[in-house]
mmCIF file of C-alpha atoms in Angstrom:
data_model
loop_
_atom_site.group_PDB
_atom_site.id
_atom_site.type_symbol
_atom_site.label_atom_id
_atom_site.label_comp_id
_atom_site.label_asym_id
_atom_site.label_seq_id
_atom_site.Cartn_x
_atom_site.Cartn_y
_atom_site.Cartn_z
ATOM 1 C CA MET A 1 -33.631 -65.409 24.420
ATOM 2 C CA LYS A 2 -36.189 -65.018 21.643
ATOM 3 C CA LYS A 3 -38.308 -62.877 23.940
ATOM 4 C CA ILE A 4 -35.363 -60.553 24.653
ATOM 5 C CA THR A 5 -34.570 -60.269 20.948
ATOM 6 C CA PHE A 6 -38.178 -59.469 20.158
ATOM 7 C CA ILE A 7 -38.237 -56.758 22.837
ATOM 8 C CA CYS A 8 -35.018 -55.225 21.445
ATOM 9 C CA ILE A 9 -36.518 -55.138 17.972
ATOM 10 C CA LEU A 10 -39.642 -53.464 19.285
ATOM 11 C CA LEU A 11 -37.570 -50.881 21.125
ATOM 12 C CA PHE A 12 -35.527 -50.179 17.990
ATOM 13 C CA LEU A 13 -38.645 -49.811 15.868
ATOM 14 C CA SER A 14 -40.306 -47.561 18.408
ATOM 15 C CA VAL A 15 -37.245 -45.289 18.549
ATOM 16 C CA PHE A 16 -37.005 -45.261 14.766
ATOM 17 C CA CYS A 17 -40.685 -44.464 14.341
ATOM 18 C CA TYR A 18 -40.450 -41.774 16.989
ATOM 19 C CA GLY A 19 -37.590 -40.184 15.088
ATOM 20 C CA GLN A 20 -39.522 -40.374 11.862
ATOM 21 C CA SER A 21 -42.531 -38.925 13.632
ATOM 22 C CA ASN A 22 -40.520 -35.971 14.860
ATOM 23 C CA PHE A 23 -39.196 -35.371 11.371
ATOM 24 C CA SER A 24 -42.647 -35.653 9.825
ATOM 25 C CA ARG A 25 -44.158 -33.336 12.390
ATOM 26 C CA GLY A 26 -41.360 -30.869 11.772
ATOM 27 C CA GLN A 27 -42.053 -31.036 8.035
ATOM 28 C CA ASP A 28 -45.762 -30.438 8.581
ATOM 29 C CA LEU A 29 -45.106 -27.387 10.743
ATOM 30 C CA PHE A 30 -42.511 -26.132 8.259
ATOM 31 C CA MET A 31 -45.069 -26.379 5.439
ATOM 32 C CA GLN A 32 -47.512 -24.479 7.643
ATOM 33 C CA ASN A 33 -44.900 -21.692 7.900
ATOM 34 C CA ASN A 34 -44.456 -22.235 11.615
ATOM 35 C CA PRO A 35 -40.671 -22.377 12.087
ATOM 36 C CA SER A 36 -40.834 -21.639 15.808
ATOM 37 C CA ALA A 37 -42.723 -24.863 16.411
ATOM 38 C CA ALA A 38 -40.940 -26.889 13.720
ATOM 39 C CA VAL A 39 -37.453 -26.259 15.086
ATOM 40 C CA VAL A 40 -37.997 -28.427 18.167
ATOM 41 C CA PHE A 41 -39.039 -31.462 16.130
ATOM 42 C CA PHE A 42 -36.147 -31.162 13.691
ATOM 43 C CA GLU A 43 -33.709 -30.877 16.600
ATOM 44 C CA ARG A 44 -35.204 -34.021 18.124
ATOM 45 C CA ALA A 45 -35.098 -35.849 14.787
ATOM 46 C CA ILE A 46 -31.377 -35.061 14.434
ATOM 47 C CA ALA A 47 -30.651 -36.102 18.016
ATOM 48 C CA GLU A 48 -32.308 -39.433 17.350
ATOM 49 C CA GLU A 49 -30.954 -39.924 13.834
ATOM 50 C CA PRO A 50 -27.681 -37.985 13.308
ATOM 51 C CA SER A 51 -27.369 -39.257 9.743
ATOM 52 C CA ASN A 52 -30.653 -37.715 8.625
ATOM 53 C CA THR A 53 -29.194 -35.178 6.217
ATOM 54 C CA LEU A 54 -32.588 -33.878 5.210
ATOM 55 C CA ALA A 55 -33.415 -33.082 8.829
ATOM 56 C CA PHE A 56 -30.204 -31.037 9.039
ATOM 57 C CA LEU A 57 -31.181 -29.186 5.891
ATOM 58 C CA TYR A 58 -34.637 -28.368 7.204
ATOM 59 C CA LEU A 59 -33.241 -27.352 10.576
ATOM 60 C CA GLY A 60 -30.748 -24.998 8.937
ATOM 61 C CA VAL A 61 -33.501 -23.361 6.900
ATOM 62 C CA VAL A 62 -35.680 -22.998 10.003
ATOM 63 C CA TYR A 63 -32.786 -21.396 11.887
ATOM 64 C CA GLU A 64 -32.422 -18.948 8.990
ATOM 65 C CA GLN A 65 -36.128 -18.117 9.174
ATOM 66 C CA LEU A 66 -35.749 -17.469 12.882
ATOM 67 C CA ARG A 67 -32.694 -15.264 12.213
ATOM 68 C CA ARG A 68 -30.453 -17.619 14.159
ATOM 69 C CA SER A 69 -27.702 -17.425 11.567
ATOM 70 C CA ASP A 70 -24.871 -18.702 13.782
ATOM 71 C CA GLU A 71 -26.818 -21.883 14.477
ATOM 72 C CA ALA A 72 -27.740 -22.250 10.806
ATOM 73 C CA ILE A 73 -24.071 -22.034 9.836
ATOM 74 C CA ALA A 74 -23.121 -24.568 12.500
ATOM 75 C CA VAL A 75 -25.780 -27.036 11.305
ATOM 76 C CA TYR A 76 -24.857 -26.677 7.630
ATOM 77 C CA ARG A 77 -21.131 -26.991 8.302
ATOM 78 C CA ARG A 78 -21.678 -30.050 10.465
ATOM 79 C CA ILE A 79 -23.572 -31.969 7.792
ATOM 80 C CA LEU A 80 -21.789 -30.686 4.643
ATOM 81 C CA PRO A 81 -18.922 -33.244 4.663
ATOM 82 C CA MET A 82 -21.449 -36.125 4.607
ATOM 83 C CA ALA A 83 -24.320 -34.497 2.723
ATOM 84 C CA GLY A 84 -24.059 -36.679 -0.374
ATOM 85 C CA ASN A 85 -26.482 -35.608 -3.085
ATOM 86 C CA LEU A 86 -27.572 -32.650 -0.945
ATOM 87 C CA SER A 87 -24.054 -31.178 -0.853
ATOM 88 C CA ALA A 88 -24.729 -28.532 -3.514
ATOM 89 C CA ASN A 89 -27.920 -27.474 -1.753
ATOM 90 C CA ILE A 90 -26.290 -27.166 1.661
ATOM 91 C CA ALA A 91 -23.212 -25.342 0.350
ATOM 92 C CA ASN A 92 -25.515 -22.928 -1.467
ATOM 93 C CA ASN A 93 -27.463 -22.334 1.764
ATOM 94 C CA LEU A 94 -24.200 -21.562 3.542
ATOM 95 C CA GLY A 95 -23.475 -19.040 0.802
ATOM 96 C CA ASN A 96 -26.884 -17.477 1.402
ATOM 97 C CA VAL A 97 -26.316 -17.126 5.152
ATOM 98 C CA TYR A 98 -22.911 -15.509 4.686
ATOM 99 C CA PHE A 99 -24.332 -13.201 2.008
ATOM 100 C CA GLN A 100 -27.089 -12.046 4.354
ATOM 101 C CA ARG A 101 -24.453 -11.339 6.995
ATOM 102 C CA GLY A 102 -22.449 -9.229 4.545
ATOM 103 C CA HIS A 103 -19.502 -11.668 4.367
ATOM 104 C CA PHE A 104 -19.292 -11.636 0.589
ATOM 105 C CA ASP A 105 -15.919 -13.350 0.191
ATOM 106 C CA GLU A 106 -17.197 -16.280 2.264
ATOM 107 C CA SER A 107 -20.514 -16.384 0.429
ATOM 108 C CA GLU A 108 -18.692 -16.500 -2.919
ATOM 109 C CA ARG A 109 -16.530 -19.338 -1.628
ATOM 110 C CA PHE A 110 -19.515 -21.494 -0.679
ATOM 111 C CA TYR A 111 -21.420 -20.693 -3.872
ATOM 112 C CA SER A 112 -18.339 -21.836 -5.781
ATOM 113 C CA GLN A 113 -18.262 -24.971 -3.636
ATOM 114 C CA SER A 114 -21.899 -25.608 -4.478
ATOM 115 C CA ILE A 115 -21.145 -25.304 -8.193
ATOM 116 C CA GLY A 116 -18.196 -27.660 -7.698
ATOM 117 C CA PHE A 117 -20.584 -30.269 -6.267
ATOM 118 C CA ASP A 118 -23.080 -29.752 -9.096
ATOM 119 C CA SER A 119 -22.199 -27.606 -12.104
ATOM 120 C CA GLY A 120 -25.872 -27.485 -13.057
ATOM 121 C CA TYR A 121 -27.026 -26.046 -9.728
ATOM 122 C CA SER A 122 -28.281 -22.836 -11.274
ATOM 123 C CA ILE A 123 -29.203 -20.853 -8.174
ATOM 124 C CA ALA A 124 -25.589 -20.956 -6.962
ATOM 125 C CA TYR A 125 -24.485 -19.025 -10.071
ATOM 126 C CA LEU A 126 -27.010 -16.323 -9.245
ATOM 127 C CA GLY A 127 -25.811 -16.133 -5.641
ATOM 128 C CA ARG A 128 -22.182 -16.005 -6.686
ATOM 129 C CA ALA A 129 -22.929 -13.282 -9.240
ATOM 130 C CA ASN A 130 -24.562 -11.180 -6.523
ATOM 131 C CA SER A 131 -21.570 -11.738 -4.232
ATOM 132 C CA ARG A 132 -19.180 -10.704 -6.982
ATOM 133 C CA ILE A 133 -21.143 -7.509 -7.553
ATOM 134 C CA LYS A 134 -20.665 -6.703 -3.874
ATOM 135 C CA THR A 135 -16.894 -7.229 -4.093
ATOM 136 C CA GLY A 136 -16.558 -5.272 -7.361
ATOM 137 C CA ASN A 137 -15.767 -8.310 -9.528
ATOM 138 C CA MET A 138 -18.057 -7.082 -12.302
ATOM 139 C CA GLN A 139 -16.778 -9.025 -15.301
ATOM 140 C CA ASN A 140 -17.063 -12.390 -13.558
ATOM 141 C CA ALA A 141 -20.458 -11.398 -12.164
ATOM 142 C CA ILE A 142 -21.703 -10.947 -15.737
ATOM 143 C CA ILE A 143 -20.396 -14.403 -16.639
ATOM 144 C CA ASP A 144 -22.300 -15.937 -13.720
ATOM 145 C CA TYR A 145 -25.520 -14.075 -14.525
ATOM 146 C CA GLU A 146 -25.378 -15.256 -18.130
ATOM 147 C CA HIS A 147 -24.618 -18.824 -17.054
ATOM 148 C CA TYR A 148 -27.609 -18.717 -14.738
ATOM 149 C CA LEU A 149 -29.880 -17.538 -17.572
ATOM 150 C CA THR A 150 -28.539 -20.309 -19.799
ATOM 151 C CA LEU A 151 -29.527 -22.861 -17.153
ATOM 152 C CA GLU A 152 -32.791 -21.071 -16.335
ATOM 153 C CA PRO A 153 -34.022 -19.508 -19.607
ATOM 154 C CA ARG A 154 -37.544 -19.093 -18.204
ATOM 155 C CA SER A 155 -36.450 -17.434 -14.972
ATOM 156 C CA SER A 156 -38.945 -14.910 -13.606
ATOM 157 C CA GLN A 157 -35.952 -12.633 -12.976
ATOM 158 C CA ARG A 158 -34.690 -12.812 -16.556
ATOM 159 C CA SER A 159 -35.647 -9.264 -17.583
ATOM 160 C CA ASN A 160 -34.211 -7.788 -14.378
ATOM 161 C CA ILE A 161 -30.987 -9.742 -14.747
ATOM 162 C CA GLU A 162 -30.606 -8.711 -18.399
ATOM 163 C CA ARG A 163 -31.162 -5.058 -17.465
ATOM 164 C CA LEU A 164 -28.635 -5.387 -14.644
ATOM 165 C CA VAL A 165 -26.063 -6.974 -16.972
ATOM 166 C CA ASN A 166 -26.554 -4.179 -19.523
ATOM 167 C CA LEU A 167 -26.212 -1.572 -16.788
ATOM 168 C CA ILE A 168 -22.995 -3.159 -15.518
ATOM 169 C CA ARG A 169 -21.598 -3.274 -19.053
ATOM 170 C CA SER A 170 -22.448 0.415 -19.499
ATOM 171 C CA GLU A 171 -20.752 1.253 -16.205
ATOM 172 C CA ILE A 172 -17.673 -0.724 -17.189
ATOM 173 C CA ALA A 173 -17.568 1.044 -20.574
ATOM 174 C CA SER A 174 -18.005 4.430 -18.900
ATOM 175 C CA GLU A 175 -15.255 3.650 -16.431
ATOM 176 C CA GLU A 176 -12.936 2.609 -19.243
ATOM 177 C CA MET A 177 -13.768 5.819 -21.104
ATOM 178 C CA ARG A 178 -13.114 7.850 -17.958
ATOM 179 C CA LYS A 179 -9.760 6.143 -17.617
ATOM 180 C CA ILE A 180 -8.900 6.927 -21.244
ATOM 181 C CA ILE A 181 -9.982 10.562 -20.852
ATOM 182 C CA ALA A 182 -8.155 10.872 -17.539
ATOM 183 C CA ALA A 183 -4.996 9.381 -19.054
ATOM 184 C CA GLU A 184 -5.228 11.721 -22.049
ATOM 185 C CA GLU A 185 -5.791 14.721 -19.774
ATOM 186 C CA GLU A 186 -2.876 13.674 -17.600
ATOM 187 C CA ARG A 187 -0.656 13.371 -20.676
ATOM 188 C CA ARG A 188 -1.801 16.799 -21.908
ATOM 189 C CA LEU A 189 -1.126 18.385 -18.531
ATOM 190 C CA ALA A 190 2.273 16.744 -18.341
ATOM 191 C CA GLU A 191 3.155 18.068 -21.781
ATOM 192 C CA GLU A 192 1.914 21.566 -20.856
ATOM 193 C CA ARG A 193 3.861 21.433 -17.622
ATOM 194 C CA GLN A 194 7.000 20.404 -19.470
ATOM 195 C CA ARG A 195 6.498 23.158 -22.086
ATOM 196 C CA LEU A 196 6.174 25.807 -19.391
ATOM 197 C CA LEU A 197 9.140 24.376 -17.517
ATOM 198 C CA ASP A 198 11.228 24.447 -20.675
ATOM 199 C CA SER A 199 10.126 28.043 -21.339
ATOM 200 C CA VAL A 200 10.957 29.176 -17.813
ATOM 201 C CA SER A 201 14.276 27.343 -17.919
ATOM 202 C CA ALA A 202 15.132 28.987 -21.218
ATOM 203 C CA SER A 203 14.280 32.429 -19.775
ATOM 204 C CA LEU A 204 16.442 31.801 -16.758
ATOM 205 C CA GLN A 205 19.295 30.693 -18.977
ATOM 206 C CA SER A 206 18.938 33.820 -21.120
ATOM 207 C CA ALA A 207 18.983 35.986 -18.012
ATOM 208 C CA ALA A 208 22.029 34.136 -16.748
ATOM 209 C CA ASP A 209 23.789 34.604 -20.086
ATOM 210 C CA ALA A 210 22.999 38.331 -20.067
ATOM 211 C CA SER A 211 24.209 38.662 -16.505
ATOM 212 C CA GLN A 212 27.369 36.839 -17.393
ATOM 213 C CA ALA A 213 27.919 39.148 -20.379
ATOM 214 C CA VAL A 214 27.504 42.327 -18.294
ATOM 215 C CA SER A 215 29.813 41.023 -15.633
ATOM 216 C CA SER A 216 32.522 40.137 -18.123
ATOM 217 C CA GLY A 217 32.286 43.547 -19.836
ATOM 218 C CA ALA A 218 32.574 45.420 -16.548
ATOM 219 C CA GLU A 219 35.668 43.507 -15.639
ATOM 220 C CA SER A 220 37.331 44.544 -18.926
ATOM 221 C CA VAL A 221 36.740 48.300 -18.466
ATOM 222 C CA GLU A 222 39.989 50.121 -17.787
ATOM 223 C CA LEU A 223 40.201 53.104 -15.444
ATOM 224 C CA TYR A 224 40.657 56.534 -17.027
ATOM 225 C CA ASP A 225 43.808 58.141 -15.733
ATOM 226 C CA GLY A 226 43.430 61.541 -17.449
ATOM 227 C CA GLU A 227 41.989 64.775 -16.077
ATOM 228 C CA PHE A 228 38.472 65.964 -16.714
ATOM 229 C CA VAL A 229 38.387 69.503 -18.185
ATOM 230 C CA LEU A 230 35.374 71.570 -17.521
ATOM 231 C CA ASP A 231 34.730 74.470 -19.847
#
């Protein structure tokens, strides 16, 4: 009995170590920027240890590198409900995949989910700001950019983001000015149209009055019954 138990323990340890070995080998290849080779080991690690959240995360990133976005989404979605302290990271990665695919409403949703998991997860604010730019939600994009810079004051992208925010503000101001000018021009045209309409209507009424006057006068003329005398 003891011998059987010992054998079972050895088998368990060998399987566990093999899984760890696959994960470690995958990590090494990932660090060597060899996703094509790393993907096999991460897939094996997950097959052997389905609760290895970090292996799912690595595998999703590798799928992204290999442009296998459908598989990346599937991996991230599968692990997200049980990702624990990696939830914000995985939700943010889902946002990235959807953004790259041009699905900006979905990317914004997952960036928001990432922020919901961790309000200090700065990169998700940047991703959500970019998504909001794509959907035309400019005011909220500015809020996200500024929140990102508050969390990351030393960001290497700070100057670019500040220039972008200023540009967006200028565009918003210009658009508001265009709306004001357009509304003023529309009001002016409406007033001019009404003035001309009133003038034309008044002319028509005057003509109608004159016509009515001539008609009434003609009806009151009596016929001359006398004879015309020619000299």
